[in-house]
Amino acid sequence: MKKRVLSIIFTGIIVSSTFLGGCSTKESNVSKSDVSKFNVTGLPIVKQKVTLKVVSPKAPLAPSYNEMTIFKKLEEQTNVHIDWNNIPDTDYQEKKNLLLASGDLPDAFYNAGFSDYDLVKYSQDGTIIPLDDLIDKYMPNVKKLLEKKPEIKKFITSPDGKIYSLPIGEEMGSGQGAIGSNPYFFFINKKWLDKLGMKIPTTLDELHDVLVAFKEKDPNGNGKKDENPMSFIHMWWCADIGNLFGGFGMADPNDHLIVRDGKVIYTAVREEYKEAIQYFSKWVQEGLIDKESFTLTKDPNALFAKGKTSEQTLGSFIWWEETEIVGPEREKDYVLVGPLKGPKGEQKIAWSNGSQWGRGAFVITKANKNPEITARWIDQQFEPKMTAQIHWGPIGEVYEEKDGKLVNKPLPEGVAMGEFRQKVAPNGAGVVTAEDFEKIVDMEPRAKVRIDRVKLFTPYMEKEHLPSLFYTPEEVERRNQIETELGEYVNKKRAQWLMNGGIEGEWDKYLSDLKKIGIDEYIKITQAAYDRYNSNK
């Protein structure tokens, strides 16, 4: 699952629910382009085929979107052809920003990944257009969703009272039990443990001893020292080591932010963080942690490859699920490890920040000559059954319809759902609500498994977290200025210290540098937005 989720995820959403706004009362800028061929309701949308230029990121295993069954069917139904500019998701944000800066605009951005800052900046300068009138006149599925879930309307409404982007999300579980509340799952090779006569570790010190045995005792039995005791991806949204820091009393989520007793805390300045880095740095020096965990951070395929070597060499790893890493043939060899106690008996898990929705999933630009056609095209993807297919794949490939509900078909033999999903589903728009999971679509089997697995962690999870906050335009600008430099510096030092040690001698200077960057102001802005959120409940 991407992050999309929770992908979201669950990762990188800087949005909020502080301001409740309604639709604009001003005239929309809906074009009057050849309305004789435009159908306001029903399908096709147009009598003569129309082409729209749309930019979208693409997952590593995904084909061109024109080759996806779901979009072929959509074109047949609507008579709207999309001229896709698919950008690899690892390069998307950079190239998206270049397009916006150059003024070489498509008609729309799909799975747009527009941050709060993007939405404020590009709505104020007119690069993206308000959608309120389009929703009211041409988007019945979106309109119905916002009426049924007013909290989502609140979520996507900007401080000026208008809507500039459409949401995306999957409502799986709730609160600490939501599917993305803990994106970091640590798996260990049980087959090797059994061969070595060792138990699943329950403490960090026990895990250390297991990794030493993996390294030195040839558990794969090939007579070579080719075992990789532990691998992950530094600062990746679902593959980072930060939750193991919880053994020192405070886990370290990717944004380094937690909440305790209503107070926002930046974890990367705390003594608990320093102690954790000192501890795990020794593991790297002992060869227990793969050093490529800190260097191959641009593409998860590097980690996937480590789990699928011809001879089994991977002892443990951190990822959303085991099957994507090691494949369905080896998944039975690995087990999920629960929260590990640290040297002083501490046992904490971060509750990931954000919400199960993202905003900024779809925007229409000022270059679009057919916004009403575009609105009707994207609205098709907010019809609940179509939304499910956009998120997981089409009927016939992923689903079959039974008694009006979409039910998962068996996967092709030897195929992992995460990889298959990349190939058949763009996962770029629409919200699958909790009600939809009851009445419209069967939850993906691995999602049910994951929600059940999350229960292992909730007793140790922080009791508070930052929801998707809405920052004022001034706060967005200043916070983003600080956040870019702050994140780059903190994450660079974190990797350096874990790989090479040296945190003790550099800690005071590091704290001083963070003050110069503006960490105190950064926390103050975040705290103010969180306080506003709580006062508006």
Coordinates of C-alpha atoms in Angstrom, one line a residue:
M1 CA 0.0 0.0 0.0
K2 CA 1.4 3.5 -0.9
K3 CA 1.4 6.2 0.8
R4 CA 0.5 6.7 -0.2
V5 CA -2.4 5.8 2.1
L6 CA -2.2 5.7 4.1
S7 CA -0.7 5.6 2.2
I8 CA -1.4 7.3 3.2
I9 CA -0.9 7.8 4.7
F10 CA -0.8 8.1 5.9
T11 CA 2.5 10.0 5.2
G12 CA 2.9 13.6 4.3
I13 CA -0.5 15.0 4.6
I14 CA -0.4 18.7 5.7
V15 CA -4.1 19.4 5.7
S16 CA -6.8 20.1 8.2
S17 CA -10.2 20.6 9.5
T18 CA -10.0 24.0 11.2
F19 CA -12.2 26.0 8.8
L20 CA -15.7 25.1 7.8
G21 CA -16.5 26.6 4.4
G22 CA -19.3 26.5 1.9
C23 CA -19.5 26.6 -1.8
S24 CA -18.6 29.9 -3.5
T25 CA -21.5 32.1 -4.4
K26 CA -19.5 33.7 -7.2
E27 CA -19.9 32.7 -10.8
S28 CA -17.7 29.7 -11.7
N29 CA -15.3 29.9 -14.5
V30 CA -16.8 26.8 -16.2
S31 CA -16.0 27.2 -19.8
K32 CA -18.6 27.5 -22.5
S33 CA -16.7 25.2 -24.9
D34 CA -18.9 23.7 -27.5
V35 CA -21.7 22.8 -25.1
S36 CA -23.6 21.2 -28.0
K37 CA -21.5 18.1 -27.7
F38 CA -21.5 18.1 -23.9
N39 CA -23.9 16.0 -21.9
V40 CA -24.6 17.5 -18.4
T41 CA -25.8 14.1 -17.2
G42 CA -25.5 10.5 -18.3
L43 CA -22.9 8.8 -20.5
P44 CA -21.0 9.4 -22.6
I45 CA -19.9 12.8 -21.3
V46 CA -19.4 14.1 -24.9
K47 CA -20.7 13.0 -28.2
Q48 CA -17.4 13.5 -30.0
K49 CA -14.2 12.4 -28.3
V50 CA -12.3 15.1 -26.4
T51 CA -8.7 14.8 -25.2
L52 CA -7.5 16.2 -21.8
K53 CA -3.9 16.5 -20.8
V54 CA -3.3 15.1 -17.3
V55 CA -0.1 14.7 -15.3
S56 CA 0.1 11.9 -12.7
P57 CA 2.7 10.0 -10.8
K58 CA 3.1 6.3 -11.5
A59 CA 4.1 3.5 -9.2
P60 CA 7.3 1.6 -10.2
L61 CA 5.5 -1.5 -11.5
A62 CA 2.6 0.3 -13.1
P63 CA 2.2 0.5 -16.9
S64 CA 1.3 3.7 -18.7
Y65 CA -2.2 4.6 -17.5
N66 CA -3.4 4.3 -21.1
E67 CA -2.7 0.6 -20.8
M68 CA -4.7 0.1 -17.6
T69 CA -8.0 -1.7 -18.0
I70 CA -9.7 0.7 -15.7
F71 CA -8.9 3.7 -17.8
K72 CA -9.6 2.0 -21.1
K73 CA -13.2 1.2 -19.8
L74 CA -13.5 4.8 -18.5
E75 CA -12.7 6.2 -21.9
E76 CA -15.2 3.9 -23.6
Q77 CA -17.9 5.0 -21.2
T78 CA -17.2 8.7 -21.2
N79 CA -15.7 9.4 -24.7
V80 CA -13.0 11.4 -23.0
H81 CA -9.4 10.4 -23.9
I82 CA -6.6 11.3 -21.5
D83 CA -3.2 12.2 -22.8
W84 CA -1.3 11.0 -19.8
N85 CA 2.0 12.4 -18.7
N86 CA 3.0 9.6 -16.2
I87 CA 6.0 10.6 -14.1
P88 CA 7.7 7.9 -11.9
D89 CA 6.6 8.6 -8.3
T90 CA 10.2 9.0 -7.1
D91 CA 10.6 12.0 -9.4
Y92 CA 7.1 13.3 -9.4
Q93 CA 7.2 16.1 -6.8
E94 CA 10.3 17.7 -8.3
K95 CA 8.9 17.5 -11.9
K96 CA 5.5 18.7 -10.8
N97 CA 7.1 21.7 -9.2
L98 CA 9.0 22.4 -12.4
L99 CA 5.9 22.3 -14.5
L100 CA 4.1 24.7 -12.2
A101 CA 7.0 27.1 -12.1
S102 CA 7.4 27.0 -15.9
G103 CA 3.7 27.7 -16.6
D104 CA 3.6 24.7 -18.9
L105 CA 0.4 23.4 -17.4
P106 CA -1.7 20.3 -18.1
D107 CA -5.5 20.5 -17.9
A108 CA -5.3 18.7 -14.5
F109 CA -3.1 16.9 -12.0
Y110 CA -4.3 13.4 -11.0
N111 CA -3.2 11.8 -7.8
A112 CA -1.8 15.3 -7.6
G113 CA 0.1 15.2 -4.3
F114 CA -0.6 18.9 -3.7
S115 CA 0.5 19.9 -0.2
D116 CA -1.3 22.6 1.8
Y117 CA 1.4 25.0 0.7
D118 CA 0.8 24.1 -3.0
L119 CA -2.9 24.6 -2.6
V120 CA -2.6 28.0 -0.9
K121 CA 0.1 29.2 -3.3
Y122 CA -1.4 28.1 -6.6
S123 CA -5.0 29.0 -5.7
Q124 CA -4.0 32.5 -4.7
D125 CA -2.1 33.1 -8.0
G126 CA -4.9 31.5 -10.1
T127 CA -2.9 28.5 -11.3
I128 CA -5.6 26.1 -10.0
I129 CA -9.3 27.0 -10.1
P130 CA -12.0 26.7 -7.5
L131 CA -14.2 23.6 -7.8
D132 CA -17.2 24.6 -5.8
D133 CA -19.5 25.4 -8.8
L134 CA -18.3 22.5 -10.7
I135 CA -19.1 20.2 -7.8
D136 CA -22.5 21.7 -7.5
K137 CA -23.4 21.5 -11.2
Y138 CA -21.4 18.6 -12.7
M139 CA -20.2 16.3 -9.9
P140 CA -23.1 14.5 -8.2
N141 CA -20.9 11.7 -6.8
V142 CA -18.5 14.2 -5.1
K143 CA -21.5 16.3 -3.9
K144 CA -23.1 13.2 -2.4
L145 CA -19.9 12.2 -0.6
L146 CA -19.5 15.7 0.9
E147 CA -23.1 15.8 2.0
K148 CA -22.8 12.4 3.6
K149 CA -19.4 13.1 5.2
P150 CA -19.4 16.8 6.1
E151 CA -16.1 16.3 7.9
I152 CA -14.5 15.6 4.5
K153 CA -16.0 18.8 3.1
K154 CA -14.5 20.6 6.1
F155 CA -11.2 18.8 5.5
I156 CA -10.8 20.0 1.9
T157 CA -12.2 23.5 2.3
S158 CA -9.5 26.1 2.2
P159 CA -9.2 29.1 4.6
D160 CA -10.8 31.3 1.9
G161 CA -14.0 29.1 2.0
K162 CA -13.4 27.5 -1.4
I163 CA -12.6 24.0 -2.5
Y164 CA -9.6 23.7 -4.9
S165 CA -8.9 20.0 -4.7
L166 CA -10.6 16.7 -4.3
P167 CA -10.0 14.0 -1.6
I168 CA -8.6 10.5 -1.6
G169 CA -8.8 8.0 1.2
E170 CA -9.8 4.5 2.6
E171 CA -11.5 4.4 5.9
M172 CA -10.1 1.2 7.4
G173 CA -10.4 1.0 11.2
S174 CA -10.6 4.0 13.5
G175 CA -8.4 5.8 16.0
Q176 CA -5.4 3.9 17.2
G177 CA -6.8 0.9 15.5
A178 CA -6.8 2.4 12.0
I179 CA -4.8 0.6 9.4
G180 CA -2.1 3.2 9.2
S181 CA -1.8 4.1 12.8
N182 CA 1.5 2.1 12.8
P183 CA 3.0 1.8 9.3
Y184 CA 6.2 0.2 10.5
F185 CA 6.0 -3.6 10.9
F186 CA 9.2 -5.5 11.9
F187 CA 9.4 -9.1 10.5
I188 CA 11.9 -11.7 11.4
N189 CA 12.9 -15.0 9.8
K190 CA 11.3 -17.7 12.0
K191 CA 12.7 -20.5 9.9
W192 CA 16.2 -19.4 10.9
L193 CA 15.2 -18.9 14.5
D194 CA 13.9 -22.5 14.7
K195 CA 17.1 -23.8 13.0
L196 CA 19.3 -21.9 15.5
G197 CA 17.1 -22.9 18.5
M198 CA 16.2 -19.3 19.3
K199 CA 12.9 -17.7 20.3
I200 CA 11.2 -14.7 18.8
P201 CA 12.9 -11.7 20.6
T202 CA 10.9 -9.6 23.0
T203 CA 13.6 -7.2 23.9
L204 CA 16.2 -5.2 22.0
D205 CA 19.0 -7.0 23.7
E206 CA 17.5 -10.4 22.6
L207 CA 17.1 -9.1 19.1
H208 CA 20.8 -8.1 19.1
D209 CA 21.8 -11.7 20.0
V210 CA 19.5 -13.1 17.3
L211 CA 21.1 -10.8 14.7
V212 CA 24.6 -11.8 15.8
A213 CA 23.5 -15.5 15.3
F214 CA 22.1 -14.7 11.9
K215 CA 25.4 -13.1 10.9
E216 CA 27.7 -15.7 12.2
K217 CA 26.0 -19.1 12.3
D218 CA 25.1 -19.7 8.6
P219 CA 21.3 -20.2 9.2
N220 CA 20.6 -20.6 5.4
G221 CA 23.1 -23.5 5.4
N222 CA 25.0 -22.7 2.2
G223 CA 28.4 -22.4 3.9
K224 CA 28.8 -18.7 3.0
K225 CA 28.6 -15.6 5.2
D226 CA 26.0 -14.1 2.9
E227 CA 23.2 -13.5 5.5
N228 CA 21.8 -10.0 5.8
P229 CA 20.7 -9.9 9.5
M230 CA 18.5 -6.7 9.2
S231 CA 17.5 -4.3 6.5
F232 CA 15.1 -1.3 6.2
I233 CA 14.9 2.0 4.4
H234 CA 16.0 5.1 6.3
M235 CA 13.1 7.6 6.7
W236 CA 10.8 5.7 4.3
W237 CA 7.2 6.0 5.3
C238 CA 6.7 2.4 6.2
A239 CA 10.2 1.0 6.3
D240 CA 12.1 3.1 8.9
I241 CA 13.7 2.0 12.1
G242 CA 12.1 4.8 14.2
N243 CA 9.6 2.6 16.1
L244 CA 12.4 0.5 17.5
F245 CA 13.6 3.8 19.2
G246 CA 10.5 3.3 21.4
G247 CA 12.5 0.9 23.5
F248 CA 14.1 4.0 24.9
G249 CA 10.8 5.6 25.9
M250 CA 10.0 7.5 22.7
A251 CA 9.5 6.2 19.2
D252 CA 10.6 8.4 16.3
P253 CA 8.0 8.7 13.5
N254 CA 9.1 10.0 10.1
D255 CA 8.1 13.6 10.8
H256 CA 9.7 13.5 14.3
L257 CA 6.5 14.8 15.9
I258 CA 4.5 13.3 18.7
V259 CA 1.9 14.7 21.2
R260 CA 1.9 14.1 25.0
D261 CA -0.6 15.7 27.3
G262 CA -1.6 18.2 24.6
K263 CA 2.0 19.3 23.9
V264 CA 3.7 18.9 20.6
I265 CA 7.1 17.3 21.0
Y266 CA 9.9 17.1 18.4
T267 CA 11.5 13.8 19.1
A268 CA 14.9 14.4 17.4
V269 CA 16.0 16.8 20.2
R270 CA 15.2 14.4 23.1
E271 CA 17.6 12.4 25.2
E272 CA 15.6 9.3 24.4
Y273 CA 16.4 9.9 20.7
K274 CA 20.1 10.3 21.4
E275 CA 20.3 7.1 23.5
A276 CA 18.6 5.2 20.7
I277 CA 21.0 6.3 18.1
Q278 CA 24.0 5.5 20.3
Y279 CA 22.6 2.0 20.8
F280 CA 21.7 1.2 17.2
S281 CA 24.9 2.7 15.8
K282 CA 26.8 -0.1 17.6
W283 CA 24.7 -2.6 15.7
V284 CA 25.7 -1.0 12.4
Q285 CA 29.4 -1.2 13.4
E286 CA 28.9 -4.9 14.2
G287 CA 27.5 -5.6 10.8
L288 CA 24.1 -6.4 12.1
I289 CA 22.3 -3.7 10.1
D290 CA 22.7 -3.5 6.3
K291 CA 24.5 -0.2 5.6
E292 CA 22.5 0.1 2.3
S293 CA 19.5 0.8 4.6
F294 CA 20.9 4.4 4.7
T295 CA 22.0 4.8 1.1
L296 CA 19.4 3.1 -1.1
T297 CA 16.5 5.4 0.0
K298 CA 15.0 6.5 -3.3
D299 CA 13.4 3.3 -4.5
P300 CA 11.8 0.4 -2.4
N301 CA 12.7 -2.1 -5.1
A302 CA 16.2 -2.2 -3.6
L303 CA 14.6 -3.7 -0.4
F304 CA 12.3 -5.9 -2.4
A305 CA 15.3 -7.4 -4.2
K306 CA 17.0 -8.3 -0.9
G307 CA 14.0 -10.5 0.1
K308 CA 13.9 -12.3 -3.2
T309 CA 17.5 -13.4 -3.7
S310 CA 17.9 -16.9 -5.2
E311 CA 19.1 -18.2 -1.8
Q312 CA 17.3 -16.9 1.2
T313 CA 19.6 -14.2 2.8
L314 CA 17.3 -11.8 4.6
G315 CA 17.0 -12.2 8.4
S316 CA 14.7 -9.4 9.3
F317 CA 13.2 -6.2 7.8
I318 CA 10.7 -3.4 8.3
W319 CA 7.9 -2.9 5.8
W320 CA 4.1 -2.6 5.6
E321 CA 3.7 -6.4 5.1
E322 CA 6.0 -9.4 4.6
T323 CA 4.7 -10.7 1.2
E324 CA 5.8 -7.6 -0.8
I325 CA 9.4 -8.0 0.4
V326 CA 9.9 -11.8 0.3
G327 CA 7.2 -13.0 -2.0
P328 CA 4.3 -15.5 -1.3
E329 CA 6.7 -18.5 -1.4
R330 CA 8.7 -17.3 1.6
E331 CA 6.1 -15.3 3.5
K332 CA 5.4 -18.3 5.8
D333 CA 9.1 -18.2 7.0
Y334 CA 8.6 -14.7 8.5
V335 CA 6.7 -13.6 11.6
L336 CA 5.7 -10.2 12.9
V337 CA 7.5 -9.0 16.0
G338 CA 5.6 -6.9 18.6
P339 CA 6.9 -3.9 20.5
L340 CA 10.4 -4.6 21.9
K341 CA 11.4 -3.6 25.4
G342 CA 14.5 -1.5 25.7
P343 CA 17.4 -1.9 28.2
K344 CA 15.4 -0.1 30.9
G345 CA 12.1 -1.9 30.1
E346 CA 10.6 1.0 28.0
Q347 CA 8.1 -0.1 25.3
K348 CA 6.6 2.7 23.2
I349 CA 5.0 2.9 19.7
A350 CA 4.3 6.1 17.8
W351 CA 0.7 6.8 16.7
S352 CA 1.2 8.1 13.2
N353 CA 0.1 11.6 12.5
G354 CA -2.5 12.6 9.9
S355 CA -5.8 11.2 8.8
Q356 CA -7.2 8.4 6.6
W357 CA -8.0 11.0 4.0
G358 CA -5.7 13.1 1.8
R359 CA -6.5 16.3 0.2
G360 CA -4.8 17.6 -2.9
A361 CA -5.6 14.5 -4.9
F362 CA -7.0 16.2 -8.0
V363 CA -6.8 19.8 -9.2
I364 CA -7.8 21.6 -12.4
T365 CA -5.6 24.2 -13.8
K366 CA -6.3 27.6 -15.5
A367 CA -5.0 26.1 -18.8
N368 CA -8.1 23.8 -19.0
K369 CA -10.6 24.8 -21.7
N370 CA -13.0 22.1 -20.7
P371 CA -13.3 22.2 -16.9
E372 CA -17.0 21.0 -17.0
I373 CA -15.9 17.9 -19.0
T374 CA -13.0 17.3 -16.7
A375 CA -15.3 17.6 -13.7
R376 CA -17.7 15.0 -15.0
W377 CA -14.7 12.7 -15.9
I378 CA -13.2 12.8 -12.4
D379 CA -16.7 12.5 -10.8
Q380 CA -17.1 9.1 -12.4
Q381 CA -14.3 7.9 -10.1
F382 CA -16.2 9.0 -7.0
E383 CA -19.1 6.6 -7.6
P384 CA -18.4 4.0 -4.8
K385 CA -18.0 0.9 -7.0
M386 CA -15.7 2.8 -9.4
T387 CA -13.8 4.3 -6.5
A388 CA -13.0 0.8 -5.2
Q389 CA -11.8 -0.2 -8.7
I390 CA -9.6 2.9 -8.9
H391 CA -8.1 2.0 -5.5
W392 CA -7.5 -1.8 -6.0
G393 CA -8.2 -2.8 -9.6
P394 CA -11.1 -3.5 -12.0
I395 CA -14.0 -6.0 -11.9
G396 CA -12.7 -9.0 -13.8
E397 CA -9.1 -8.7 -12.7
V398 CA -9.3 -8.0 -8.9
Y399 CA -13.1 -8.2 -8.2
E400 CA -16.1 -10.1 -9.1
E401 CA -19.6 -8.9 -8.3
K402 CA -21.7 -11.0 -5.9
D403 CA -25.1 -9.9 -4.7
G404 CA -24.3 -6.3 -5.5
K405 CA -21.0 -6.3 -3.6
L406 CA -17.5 -6.3 -5.0
V407 CA -15.7 -9.4 -3.7
N408 CA -11.9 -10.1 -4.1
K409 CA -11.0 -12.8 -6.7
P410 CA -8.1 -15.1 -5.8
L411 CA -4.7 -13.6 -6.8
P412 CA -2.8 -15.1 -9.7
E413 CA -0.5 -17.8 -8.4
G414 CA 2.8 -16.5 -7.0
V415 CA 1.7 -12.9 -7.1
A416 CA 1.8 -10.5 -4.1
M417 CA -1.2 -8.2 -3.8
G418 CA 0.9 -5.1 -3.3
E419 CA 2.8 -5.6 -6.5
F420 CA -0.4 -6.7 -8.4
R421 CA -2.2 -3.6 -7.2
Q422 CA 0.5 -1.3 -8.7
K423 CA -0.1 -2.9 -12.1
V424 CA -3.9 -2.6 -12.2
A425 CA -5.0 0.3 -10.0
P426 CA -3.9 4.0 -10.3
N427 CA -5.2 4.7 -6.7
G428 CA -5.5 8.3 -7.5
A429 CA -8.9 9.6 -6.4
G430 CA -12.0 8.9 -4.4
V431 CA -12.8 8.0 -0.9
V432 CA -13.9 4.5 0.1
T433 CA -15.9 5.1 3.3
A434 CA -16.4 2.8 6.2
E435 CA -20.0 2.4 5.0
D436 CA -18.8 1.3 1.6
F437 CA -16.7 -1.5 3.1
E438 CA -19.9 -2.8 4.7
K439 CA -22.2 -2.5 1.7
I440 CA -20.2 -1.9 -1.5
V441 CA -16.8 -3.5 -1.5
D442 CA -15.1 -6.3 0.4
M443 CA -12.1 -5.1 2.2
E444 CA -8.8 -6.4 0.7
P445 CA -7.8 -9.6 2.6
R446 CA -4.4 -8.2 3.5
A447 CA -6.1 -5.1 4.9
K448 CA -8.2 -7.2 7.3
V449 CA -5.0 -9.0 8.4
R450 CA -3.2 -5.7 8.9
I451 CA -6.0 -4.2 11.0
D452 CA -5.9 -7.3 13.2
R453 CA -2.2 -7.0 13.5
V454 CA -2.3 -3.4 14.5
K455 CA -4.1 -4.6 17.7
L456 CA -0.7 -6.0 18.9
F457 CA 0.7 -2.4 19.0
T458 CA -2.2 -0.3 20.3
P459 CA -1.6 -1.0 24.1
Y460 CA 1.9 0.6 23.7
M461 CA 0.9 3.4 21.3
E462 CA 1.0 7.1 22.2
K463 CA -2.4 8.2 23.4
E464 CA -2.5 11.3 21.2
H465 CA -1.3 12.3 17.8
L466 CA -1.5 15.2 15.4
P467 CA -4.6 15.0 13.1
S468 CA -4.4 16.6 9.6
L469 CA -4.1 20.2 10.6
F470 CA -5.0 23.2 8.5
Y471 CA -2.4 26.0 8.7
T472 CA -3.1 29.6 7.8
P473 CA -1.4 30.8 4.6
E474 CA 1.2 32.7 6.7
E475 CA 1.8 29.6 8.9
V476 CA 2.1 27.4 5.8
E477 CA 4.7 29.6 4.2
R478 CA 6.9 29.9 7.4
R479 CA 6.5 26.3 8.5
N480 CA 7.4 25.0 5.1
Q481 CA 10.5 27.2 5.0
I482 CA 11.7 25.8 8.3
E483 CA 10.6 22.3 7.7
T484 CA 12.6 21.8 4.5
E485 CA 15.9 22.8 6.1
L486 CA 15.0 21.2 9.4
G487 CA 14.1 17.8 7.9
E488 CA 17.1 17.6 5.6
Y489 CA 19.5 18.4 8.4
V490 CA 18.0 16.2 11.0
N491 CA 17.6 13.2 8.7
K492 CA 21.2 13.6 7.3
K493 CA 22.6 13.7 10.8
R494 CA 20.5 10.8 11.9
A495 CA 21.8 8.6 9.1
Q496 CA 25.4 9.7 9.7
W497 CA 25.3 9.0 13.4
L498 CA 23.6 5.6 12.9
M499 CA 26.2 4.6 10.3
N500 CA 29.3 6.0 11.7
G501 CA 28.7 7.0 15.4
G502 CA 29.8 10.4 16.8
I503 CA 26.6 11.7 18.2
E504 CA 28.1 12.3 21.6
G505 CA 30.6 14.8 20.4
E506 CA 28.3 16.6 18.0
W507 CA 25.0 16.7 20.1
D508 CA 25.4 20.2 21.6
K509 CA 26.3 21.8 18.2
Y510 CA 23.4 19.9 16.6
L511 CA 20.9 21.4 19.1
S512 CA 22.3 24.8 18.5
D513 CA 22.0 24.4 14.8
L514 CA 18.4 23.4 15.1
K515 CA 17.7 26.6 17.0
K516 CA 19.2 28.6 14.3
I517 CA 17.1 26.8 11.7
G518 CA 14.0 27.7 13.6
I519 CA 12.9 24.6 15.5
D520 CA 11.3 26.6 18.3
E521 CA 9.1 28.6 15.9
Y522 CA 8.3 25.4 14.0
I523 CA 7.0 23.7 17.1
K524 CA 5.1 26.9 18.1
I525 CA 3.3 27.0 14.8
T526 CA 2.4 23.4 15.0
Q527 CA 1.2 23.7 18.5
A528 CA -1.0 26.7 17.6
A529 CA -2.7 24.8 14.8
Y530 CA -3.2 21.8 17.1
D531 CA -4.7 24.0 19.8
R532 CA -7.1 25.6 17.2
Y533 CA -8.1 22.1 16.1
N534 CA -8.9 21.1 19.6
S535 CA -10.9 24.3 20.3
N536 CA -13.1 23.6 17.3
K537 CA -14.2 20.1 18.2

